[in-house]
Amino acid sequence: MKNKITSALSKELIISAIENIPMKQKLITAVSTIPFIAATTMSGSCATSCPYGMVNDPYPGQCPRYTDITGDGICDLSQATAAAATDTSSTSTDDTTTTTTDSGNGHGANADTTIQDQSADPNAATIPDSTVLDSGNLHLDTTNYYVLPVTIMLIGGYLFTHYLFNKGILKRNKHRRIWNLLVTAGYLGTGVTGILLTIMINLGIRTALNPSITYWHAEMAILMVIGTMIHIHLYWKPFKNMFRVLFGIKSNLKKKTKVKGHPSDVL
Amino acid sequence: MVYDIIMPALPFIGGYLFTYGLYRIDLIKKALHINIWNLIIGLTFLISAGAGFVLLLLMEFGVALPISPQLLYGHVELGISLVLVTVFHFHTYWKSSKTMFVQVKKRSKT
């Protein structure tokens, strides 16, 4: 039996078997393993760490995901790895653990309750730490922003109105107006939510609305990005002209020629 | 970390007032003033939106790079500038911006 297995697993047999597999199949197999490799390597790294890779981010935090359940004035997500390292070292030597809970705005200075847990059993100290980490705001990391569906929907919409415009059903002005309104809505939405988030982060304001503002900031940003690309396509001639005016050989000093009409028509 | 709101906005306000002033006193063409600010809005958009898009992708894939905090900071600061430059863009194209919301009255042939 042992001989059979060793002969089956012999180096020459494996090499010849691999060589017999067609190149296309090899490629497909290699590509199909990528998601599994990615999943196994990522799941551990993003479970309790800062999605932006920040380390010891102090109050009020650099992003709307700031979470401070431990109440030390540093975002729990940014210190997850450091906390885990110190915890493992402390459990082996120290019998006393301290758990601090902050039910207010997450500011370390406003810590509401401090529970001192004195235990004779050194193994008991390892239990509460896991519960503290689990109760964090980690569900935010799984937010789906629907980047691809929204993008496909917008591009599809543009292709449709462009088709109507080409067929003469939709007037040029109306076609432009629709997409100018949409891009304005995108800029307005992204700008307002972005400024709101910045002010909230700067002032340390944490409300239940924060995750939804972040969500709409991302959604409006998709509309803004796709809308800007469409805007450039709609005003392609003025866009090309911009480079000619700015980087062209033509002198840009004011001569006695007046530009008449609307800037978008000339530029 | 606290984000600066006034500091990234000041050079843009100063720059716009400067080129607008030059255009008003007939030192530069209107086309140049407009195109400078079209290029600035394009570049600001490209960097701010590009950084935002990279951050979104990194977050979706659960990857945290060492430059991610700096990328987030740059995204926010340039985003503030982008808001301001967008206001300037509306100011530059004010006439056509108005027609976007209000129907243009057609002159009756008499």
Short mmCIF file of N, CA, C and O in Angstrom, two decimals, chain A residues 113-221:
data_model
loop_
_atom_site.label_atom_id
_atom_site.label_comp_id
_atom_site.label_asym_id
_atom_site.label_seq_id
_atom_site.Cartn_x
_atom_site.Cartn_y
_atom_site.Cartn_z
N THR A 113 -18.38 54.64 32.85
CA THR A 113 -18.22 53.63 33.89
C THR A 113 -16.87 52.94 33.75
O THR A 113 -16.39 52.72 32.65
N THR A 114 -16.30 52.64 34.88
CA THR A 114 -15.05 51.90 34.89
C THR A 114 -15.20 50.70 35.80
O THR A 114 -15.50 50.86 36.98
N ILE A 115 -15.08 49.53 35.23
CA ILE A 115 -15.30 48.30 36.01
C ILE A 115 -13.96 47.67 36.33
O ILE A 115 -13.19 47.36 35.43
N GLN A 116 -13.69 47.52 37.58
CA GLN A 116 -12.47 46.86 38.00
C GLN A 116 -12.80 45.40 38.28
O GLN A 116 -13.70 45.08 39.05
N ASP A 117 -12.11 44.52 37.58
CA ASP A 117 -12.38 43.09 37.71
C ASP A 117 -11.18 42.41 38.34
O ASP A 117 -10.16 42.21 37.71
N GLN A 118 -11.31 42.10 39.62
CA GLN A 118 -10.23 41.43 40.34
C GLN A 118 -10.55 39.95 40.39
O GLN A 118 -11.58 39.54 40.89
N SER A 119 -9.69 39.18 39.82
CA SER A 119 -9.96 37.75 39.79
C SER A 119 -8.71 36.96 40.17
O SER A 119 -7.60 37.34 39.84
N ALA A 120 -8.95 35.89 40.88
CA ALA A 120 -7.81 35.08 41.31
C ALA A 120 -7.35 34.15 40.19
O ALA A 120 -6.20 33.79 40.10
N ASP A 121 -8.32 33.78 39.35
CA ASP A 121 -7.99 32.87 38.25
C ASP A 121 -7.40 33.63 37.05
O ASP A 121 -8.07 34.50 36.50
N PRO A 122 -6.20 33.34 36.66
CA PRO A 122 -5.60 34.08 35.54
C PRO A 122 -6.29 33.85 34.20
O PRO A 122 -6.27 34.70 33.33
N ASN A 123 -6.96 32.73 34.04
CA ASN A 123 -7.64 32.43 32.77
C ASN A 123 -8.92 33.24 32.58
O ASN A 123 -9.40 33.42 31.48
N ALA A 124 -9.50 33.69 33.69
CA ALA A 124 -10.76 34.44 33.61
C ALA A 124 -10.57 35.78 32.93
O ALA A 124 -11.50 36.33 32.36
N ALA A 125 -9.37 36.31 32.98
CA ALA A 125 -9.09 37.63 32.41
C ALA A 125 -9.20 37.66 30.89
O ALA A 125 -9.39 38.71 30.30
N THR A 126 -9.13 36.55 30.24
CA THR A 126 -9.16 36.51 28.77
C THR A 126 -10.56 36.61 28.20
O THR A 126 -10.73 36.96 27.05
N ILE A 127 -11.57 36.33 29.01
CA ILE A 127 -12.95 36.28 28.49
C ILE A 127 -13.54 37.66 28.14
O ILE A 127 -14.00 37.85 27.03
N PRO A 128 -13.51 38.66 29.03
CA PRO A 128 -14.21 39.91 28.72
C PRO A 128 -13.63 40.66 27.52
O PRO A 128 -14.35 41.37 26.84
N ASP A 129 -12.34 40.52 27.23
CA ASP A 129 -11.73 41.27 26.13
C ASP A 129 -12.35 40.97 24.78
O ASP A 129 -12.57 41.86 23.98
N SER A 130 -12.68 39.70 24.54
CA SER A 130 -13.26 39.33 23.27
C SER A 130 -14.65 39.93 23.09
O SER A 130 -15.02 40.34 21.99
N THR A 131 -15.40 40.03 24.20
CA THR A 131 -16.74 40.59 24.10
C THR A 131 -16.67 42.09 23.80
O THR A 131 -17.50 42.61 23.08
N VAL A 132 -15.65 42.76 24.33
CA VAL A 132 -15.50 44.20 24.08
C VAL A 132 -15.22 44.44 22.60
O VAL A 132 -15.82 45.30 21.97
N LEU A 133 -14.35 43.65 22.03
CA LEU A 133 -14.01 43.82 20.62
C LEU A 133 -15.18 43.48 19.71
O LEU A 133 -15.42 44.14 18.72
N ASP A 134 -15.97 42.47 20.09
CA ASP A 134 -17.09 42.05 19.26
C ASP A 134 -18.20 43.09 19.20
O ASP A 134 -18.92 43.18 18.24
N SER A 135 -18.35 43.86 20.29
CA SER A 135 -19.45 44.82 20.33
C SER A 135 -19.12 46.12 19.61
O SER A 135 -19.88 47.07 19.65
N GLY A 136 -18.00 46.18 18.92
CA GLY A 136 -17.62 47.38 18.19
C GLY A 136 -18.52 47.64 17.00
O GLY A 136 -19.44 46.89 16.70
N ASN A 137 -18.22 48.72 16.29
CA ASN A 137 -19.05 49.13 15.16
C ASN A 137 -18.57 48.46 13.87
O ASN A 137 -18.51 49.09 12.82
N LEU A 138 -18.27 47.19 13.94
CA LEU A 138 -17.63 46.52 12.82
C LEU A 138 -18.57 46.21 11.67
O LEU A 138 -18.13 45.94 10.57
N HIS A 139 -19.87 46.28 11.91
CA HIS A 139 -20.82 45.97 10.84
C HIS A 139 -20.70 46.96 9.68
O HIS A 139 -21.08 46.69 8.57
N LEU A 140 -20.11 48.14 9.97
CA LEU A 140 -19.97 49.18 8.95
C LEU A 140 -19.05 48.74 7.82
O LEU A 140 -19.18 49.18 6.69
N ASP A 141 -18.08 47.89 8.18
CA ASP A 141 -17.10 47.48 7.18
C ASP A 141 -17.73 46.66 6.06
O ASP A 141 -17.16 46.52 5.00
N THR A 142 -18.91 46.09 6.34
CA THR A 142 -19.53 45.22 5.34
C THR A 142 -20.52 45.99 4.46
O THR A 142 -21.23 45.39 3.69
N THR A 143 -20.57 47.34 4.61
CA THR A 143 -21.50 48.15 3.84
C THR A 143 -21.24 47.96 2.35
O THR A 143 -20.11 48.05 1.90
N ASN A 144 -22.32 47.69 1.61
CA ASN A 144 -22.19 47.53 0.17
C ASN A 144 -22.62 48.83 -0.50
O ASN A 144 -23.72 49.30 -0.29
N TYR A 145 -21.72 49.40 -1.29
CA TYR A 145 -22.00 50.70 -1.92
C TYR A 145 -22.56 50.55 -3.34
O TYR A 145 -22.80 51.56 -3.98
N TYR A 146 -22.77 49.36 -3.80
CA TYR A 146 -23.35 49.10 -5.13
C TYR A 146 -22.67 49.92 -6.24
O TYR A 146 -23.34 50.57 -7.03
N VAL A 147 -21.36 49.91 -6.24
CA VAL A 147 -20.60 50.72 -7.21
C VAL A 147 -20.93 50.32 -8.65
O VAL A 147 -21.27 51.17 -9.48
N LEU A 148 -20.88 49.02 -8.90
CA LEU A 148 -21.08 48.53 -10.27
C LEU A 148 -22.52 48.71 -10.77
O LEU A 148 -22.72 49.26 -11.86
N PRO A 149 -23.55 48.31 -9.98
CA PRO A 149 -24.93 48.49 -10.48
C PRO A 149 -25.28 49.95 -10.76
O PRO A 149 -25.89 50.25 -11.78
N VAL A 150 -24.86 50.85 -9.85
CA VAL A 150 -25.18 52.28 -10.04
C VAL A 150 -24.48 52.80 -11.29
O VAL A 150 -25.07 53.54 -12.09
N THR A 151 -23.21 52.39 -11.46
CA THR A 151 -22.44 52.83 -12.63
C THR A 151 -23.09 52.34 -13.92
O THR A 151 -23.28 53.13 -14.87
N ILE A 152 -23.46 51.07 -13.94
CA ILE A 152 -24.10 50.49 -15.14
C ILE A 152 -25.42 51.21 -15.44
O ILE A 152 -25.73 51.55 -16.59
N MET A 153 -26.18 51.50 -14.37
CA MET A 153 -27.47 52.18 -14.52
C MET A 153 -27.28 53.58 -15.14
O MET A 153 -28.01 53.96 -16.06
N LEU A 154 -26.29 54.32 -14.64
CA LEU A 154 -26.04 55.68 -15.13
C LEU A 154 -25.56 55.67 -16.58
O LEU A 154 -26.04 56.45 -17.40
N ILE A 155 -24.62 54.76 -16.87
CA ILE A 155 -24.10 54.69 -18.25
C ILE A 155 -25.22 54.26 -19.20
O ILE A 155 -25.36 54.82 -20.30
N GLY A 156 -26.05 53.32 -18.76
CA GLY A 156 -27.19 52.88 -19.55
C GLY A 156 -28.15 54.02 -19.82
O GLY A 156 -28.63 54.21 -20.95
N GLY A 157 -28.40 54.82 -18.78
CA GLY A 157 -29.28 55.98 -18.90
C GLY A 157 -28.73 56.99 -19.90
O GLY A 157 -29.47 57.54 -20.73
N TYR A 158 -27.42 57.20 -19.82
CA TYR A 158 -26.79 58.16 -20.75
C TYR A 158 -26.87 57.65 -22.18
O TYR A 158 -27.17 58.42 -23.10
N LEU A 159 -26.60 56.36 -22.38
CA LEU A 159 -26.66 55.78 -23.73
C LEU A 159 -28.07 55.90 -24.30
O LEU A 159 -28.25 56.17 -25.49
N PHE A 160 -29.06 55.73 -23.42
CA PHE A 160 -30.46 55.83 -23.84
C PHE A 160 -30.80 57.25 -24.29
O PHE A 160 -31.36 57.45 -25.38
N THR A 161 -30.45 58.25 -23.45
CA THR A 161 -30.77 59.64 -23.82
C THR A 161 -29.95 60.08 -25.05
O THR A 161 -30.44 60.86 -25.86
N HIS A 162 -28.73 59.55 -25.16
CA HIS A 162 -27.88 59.86 -26.32
C HIS A 162 -28.50 59.29 -27.60
O HIS A 162 -28.48 59.95 -28.65
N TYR A 163 -29.07 58.12 -27.48
CA TYR A 163 -29.75 57.48 -28.61
C TYR A 163 -30.98 58.31 -29.02
O TYR A 163 -31.19 58.57 -30.21
N LEU A 164 -31.75 58.75 -28.00
CA LEU A 164 -32.93 59.58 -28.27
C LEU A 164 -32.53 60.89 -28.94
O LEU A 164 -33.21 61.37 -29.86
N PHE A 165 -31.41 61.45 -28.49
CA PHE A 165 -30.91 62.71 -29.06
C PHE A 165 -30.45 62.49 -30.50
O PHE A 165 -30.75 63.30 -31.39
N ASN A 166 -29.78 61.38 -30.76
CA ASN A 166 -29.31 61.07 -32.12
C ASN A 166 -30.47 60.86 -33.08
O ASN A 166 -30.37 61.18 -34.26
N LYS A 167 -31.56 60.29 -32.56
CA LYS A 167 -32.74 60.02 -33.39
C LYS A 167 -33.61 61.27 -33.57
O LYS A 167 -34.61 61.23 -34.28
N GLY A 168 -33.27 62.31 -32.84
CA GLY A 168 -34.02 63.56 -32.95
C GLY A 168 -35.23 63.64 -32.06
O GLY A 168 -36.01 64.60 -32.13
N ILE A 169 -35.41 62.64 -31.20
CA ILE A 169 -36.57 62.64 -30.29
C ILE A 169 -36.32 63.64 -29.15
O ILE A 169 -37.23 64.34 -28.71
N LEU A 170 -35.09 63.70 -28.71
CA LEU A 170 -34.71 64.59 -27.60
C LEU A 170 -33.85 65.72 -28.16
O LEU A 170 -32.91 65.47 -28.91
N LYS A 171 -34.19 66.96 -27.76
CA LYS A 171 -33.41 68.11 -28.24
C LYS A 171 -32.05 68.16 -27.52
O LYS A 171 -31.94 67.70 -26.38
N ARG A 172 -31.07 68.75 -28.22
CA ARG A 172 -29.71 68.86 -27.66
C ARG A 172 -29.72 69.54 -26.29
O ARG A 172 -29.07 69.07 -25.36
N ASN A 173 -30.49 70.63 -26.19
CA ASN A 173 -30.55 71.39 -24.93
C ASN A 173 -31.11 70.56 -23.79
O ASN A 173 -30.61 70.60 -22.67
N LYS A 174 -32.18 69.80 -24.11
CA LYS A 174 -32.82 68.99 -23.07
C LYS A 174 -31.90 67.87 -22.62
O LYS A 174 -31.82 67.55 -21.42
N HIS A 175 -31.22 67.27 -23.61
CA HIS A 175 -30.28 66.19 -23.31
C HIS A 175 -29.19 66.68 -22.36
O HIS A 175 -28.89 66.04 -21.34
N ARG A 176 -28.63 67.84 -22.69
CA ARG A 176 -27.58 68.43 -21.84
C ARG A 176 -28.13 68.82 -20.47
O ARG A 176 -27.47 68.62 -19.45
N ARG A 177 -29.36 69.36 -20.50
CA ARG A 177 -29.97 69.84 -19.25
C ARG A 177 -30.16 68.70 -18.25
O ARG A 177 -29.88 68.85 -17.06
N ILE A 178 -30.64 67.56 -18.77
CA ILE A 178 -30.88 66.39 -17.90
C ILE A 178 -29.58 66.00 -17.20
O ILE A 178 -29.53 65.85 -15.97
N TRP A 179 -28.49 65.89 -17.99
CA TRP A 179 -27.23 65.41 -17.41
C TRP A 179 -26.52 66.48 -16.59
O TRP A 179 -25.79 66.15 -15.65
N ASN A 180 -26.75 67.75 -16.94
CA ASN A 180 -26.19 68.83 -16.11
C ASN A 180 -26.87 68.85 -14.74
O ASN A 180 -26.22 69.07 -13.72
N LEU A 181 -28.19 68.60 -14.75
CA LEU A 181 -28.93 68.56 -13.48
C LEU A 181 -28.45 67.40 -12.63
O LEU A 181 -28.27 67.53 -11.42
N LEU A 182 -28.24 66.24 -13.27
CA LEU A 182 -27.79 65.06 -12.52
C LEU A 182 -26.39 65.25 -11.94
O LEU A 182 -26.13 64.88 -10.80
N VAL A 183 -25.49 65.85 -12.75
CA VAL A 183 -24.13 66.07 -12.25
C VAL A 183 -24.14 67.11 -11.12
O VAL A 183 -23.39 66.98 -10.14
N THR A 184 -25.03 68.10 -11.23
CA THR A 184 -25.16 69.09 -10.16
C THR A 184 -25.65 68.42 -8.88
O THR A 184 -25.13 68.69 -7.79
N ALA A 185 -26.63 67.52 -9.05
CA ALA A 185 -27.14 66.78 -7.88
C ALA A 185 -26.03 65.94 -7.25
O ALA A 185 -25.92 65.88 -6.02
N GLY A 186 -25.21 65.34 -8.10
CA GLY A 186 -24.08 64.54 -7.60
C GLY A 186 -23.09 65.37 -6.82
O GLY A 186 -22.68 65.01 -5.71
N TYR A 187 -22.70 66.53 -7.38
CA TYR A 187 -21.74 67.42 -6.71
C TYR A 187 -22.33 67.97 -5.42
O TYR A 187 -21.65 68.04 -4.40
N LEU A 188 -23.62 68.37 -5.50
CA LEU A 188 -24.28 68.94 -4.33
C LEU A 188 -24.38 67.91 -3.20
O LEU A 188 -24.05 68.20 -2.05
N GLY A 189 -24.81 66.71 -3.57
CA GLY A 189 -24.95 65.64 -2.58
C GLY A 189 -23.63 65.25 -1.96
O GLY A 189 -23.51 65.17 -0.73
N THR A 190 -22.61 65.06 -2.81
CA THR A 190 -21.29 64.67 -2.29
C THR A 190 -20.71 65.80 -1.44
O THR A 190 -20.15 65.55 -0.37
N GLY A 191 -20.83 67.03 -1.94
CA GLY A 191 -20.27 68.18 -1.23
C GLY A 191 -20.92 68.39 0.13
O GLY A 191 -20.22 68.51 1.14
N VAL A 192 -22.25 68.39 0.14
CA VAL A 192 -22.97 68.65 1.40
C VAL A 192 -22.68 67.54 2.42
O VAL A 192 -22.34 67.82 3.57
N THR A 193 -22.78 66.28 1.98
CA THR A 193 -22.53 65.17 2.92
C THR A 193 -21.06 65.15 3.38
O THR A 193 -20.77 64.86 4.53
N GLY A 194 -20.15 65.50 2.45
CA GLY A 194 -18.73 65.53 2.79
C GLY A 194 -18.41 66.59 3.82
O GLY A 194 -17.71 66.34 4.80
N ILE A 195 -18.94 67.80 3.60
CA ILE A 195 -18.72 68.91 4.55
C ILE A 195 -19.34 68.55 5.90
O ILE A 195 -18.74 68.77 6.96
N LEU A 196 -20.54 67.97 5.84
CA LEU A 196 -21.25 67.58 7.07
C LEU A 196 -20.41 66.57 7.87
O LEU A 196 -20.26 66.70 9.09
N LEU A 197 -19.85 65.59 7.16
CA LEU A 197 -19.02 64.56 7.81
C LEU A 197 -17.76 65.18 8.40
O LEU A 197 -17.37 64.84 9.52
N THR A 198 -17.14 66.11 7.65
CA THR A 198 -15.92 66.76 8.14
C THR A 198 -16.20 67.54 9.42
O THR A 198 -15.45 67.44 10.39
N ILE A 199 -17.31 68.29 9.40
CA ILE A 199 -17.67 69.09 10.59
C ILE A 199 -17.96 68.15 11.77
O ILE A 199 -17.50 68.38 12.89
N MET A 200 -18.69 67.07 11.48
CA MET A 200 -19.04 66.12 12.55
C MET A 200 -17.79 65.47 13.14
O MET A 200 -17.70 65.27 14.35
N ILE A 201 -16.82 65.15 12.26
CA ILE A 201 -15.58 64.53 12.73
C ILE A 201 -14.79 65.54 13.55
O ILE A 201 -14.29 65.24 14.63
N ASN A 202 -14.69 66.78 13.04
CA ASN A 202 -13.93 67.82 13.74
C ASN A 202 -14.51 68.13 15.12
O ASN A 202 -13.76 68.36 16.06
N LEU A 203 -15.84 68.16 15.19
CA LEU A 203 -16.49 68.49 16.47
C LEU A 203 -16.74 67.26 17.34
O LEU A 203 -17.21 67.38 18.46
N GLY A 204 -16.46 66.10 16.80
CA GLY A 204 -16.65 64.86 17.56
C GLY A 204 -18.10 64.50 17.77
O GLY A 204 -18.45 63.86 18.77
N ILE A 205 -18.95 64.91 16.82
CA ILE A 205 -20.39 64.59 16.94
C ILE A 205 -20.63 63.20 16.36
O ILE A 205 -20.27 62.93 15.22
N ARG A 206 -21.24 62.33 17.17
CA ARG A 206 -21.55 60.98 16.69
C ARG A 206 -23.05 60.73 16.85
O ARG A 206 -23.57 60.76 17.95
N THR A 207 -23.71 60.55 15.74
CA THR A 207 -25.14 60.28 15.78
C THR A 207 -25.42 58.97 15.04
O THR A 207 -24.54 58.42 14.38
N ALA A 208 -26.67 58.55 15.14
CA ALA A 208 -27.07 57.32 14.44
C ALA A 208 -27.09 57.55 12.93
O ALA A 208 -27.13 56.61 12.15
N LEU A 209 -27.07 58.85 12.54
CA LEU A 209 -27.13 59.20 11.11
C LEU A 209 -25.77 59.04 10.41
O LEU A 209 -25.73 58.98 9.19
N ASN A 210 -24.68 59.00 11.18
CA ASN A 210 -23.32 58.95 10.59
C ASN A 210 -23.14 57.88 9.52
O ASN A 210 -22.67 58.19 8.44
N PRO A 211 -23.53 56.63 9.78
CA PRO A 211 -23.34 55.60 8.74
C PRO A 211 -24.14 55.89 7.48
O PRO A 211 -23.66 55.67 6.38
N SER A 212 -25.37 56.43 7.65
CA SER A 212 -26.18 56.70 6.45
C SER A 212 -25.63 57.90 5.68
O SER A 212 -25.71 57.93 4.45
N ILE A 213 -25.04 58.88 6.39
CA ILE A 213 -24.43 60.03 5.69
C ILE A 213 -23.23 59.53 4.88
O ILE A 213 -23.04 59.91 3.72
N THR A 214 -22.42 58.65 5.49
CA THR A 214 -21.27 58.08 4.78
C THR A 214 -21.73 57.30 3.56
O THR A 214 -21.13 57.41 2.48
N TYR A 215 -22.82 56.54 3.73
CA TYR A 215 -23.36 55.74 2.62
C TYR A 215 -23.79 56.64 1.46
O TYR A 215 -23.41 56.41 0.31
N TRP A 216 -24.54 57.70 1.78
CA TRP A 216 -25.02 58.59 0.72
C TRP A 216 -23.89 59.41 0.12
O TRP A 216 -23.97 59.80 -1.05
N HIS A 217 -22.85 59.67 0.92
CA HIS A 217 -21.66 60.37 0.39
C HIS A 217 -21.03 59.52 -0.72
O HIS A 217 -20.70 60.04 -1.80
N ALA A 218 -20.92 58.23 -0.48
CA ALA A 218 -20.33 57.32 -1.47
C ALA A 218 -21.22 57.17 -2.69
O ALA A 218 -20.74 57.19 -3.83
N GLU A 219 -22.54 57.06 -2.46
CA GLU A 219 -23.48 56.90 -3.59
C GLU A 219 -23.50 58.14 -4.48
O GLU A 219 -23.48 58.04 -5.71
N MET A 220 -23.52 59.31 -3.82
CA MET A 220 -23.53 60.57 -4.58
C MET A 220 -22.20 60.77 -5.32
O MET A 220 -22.17 61.36 -6.39
N ALA A 221 -21.12 60.24 -4.71
CA ALA A 221 -19.81 60.35 -5.35
C ALA A 221 -19.77 59.54 -6.65
O ALA A 221 -19.15 59.96 -7.62
#
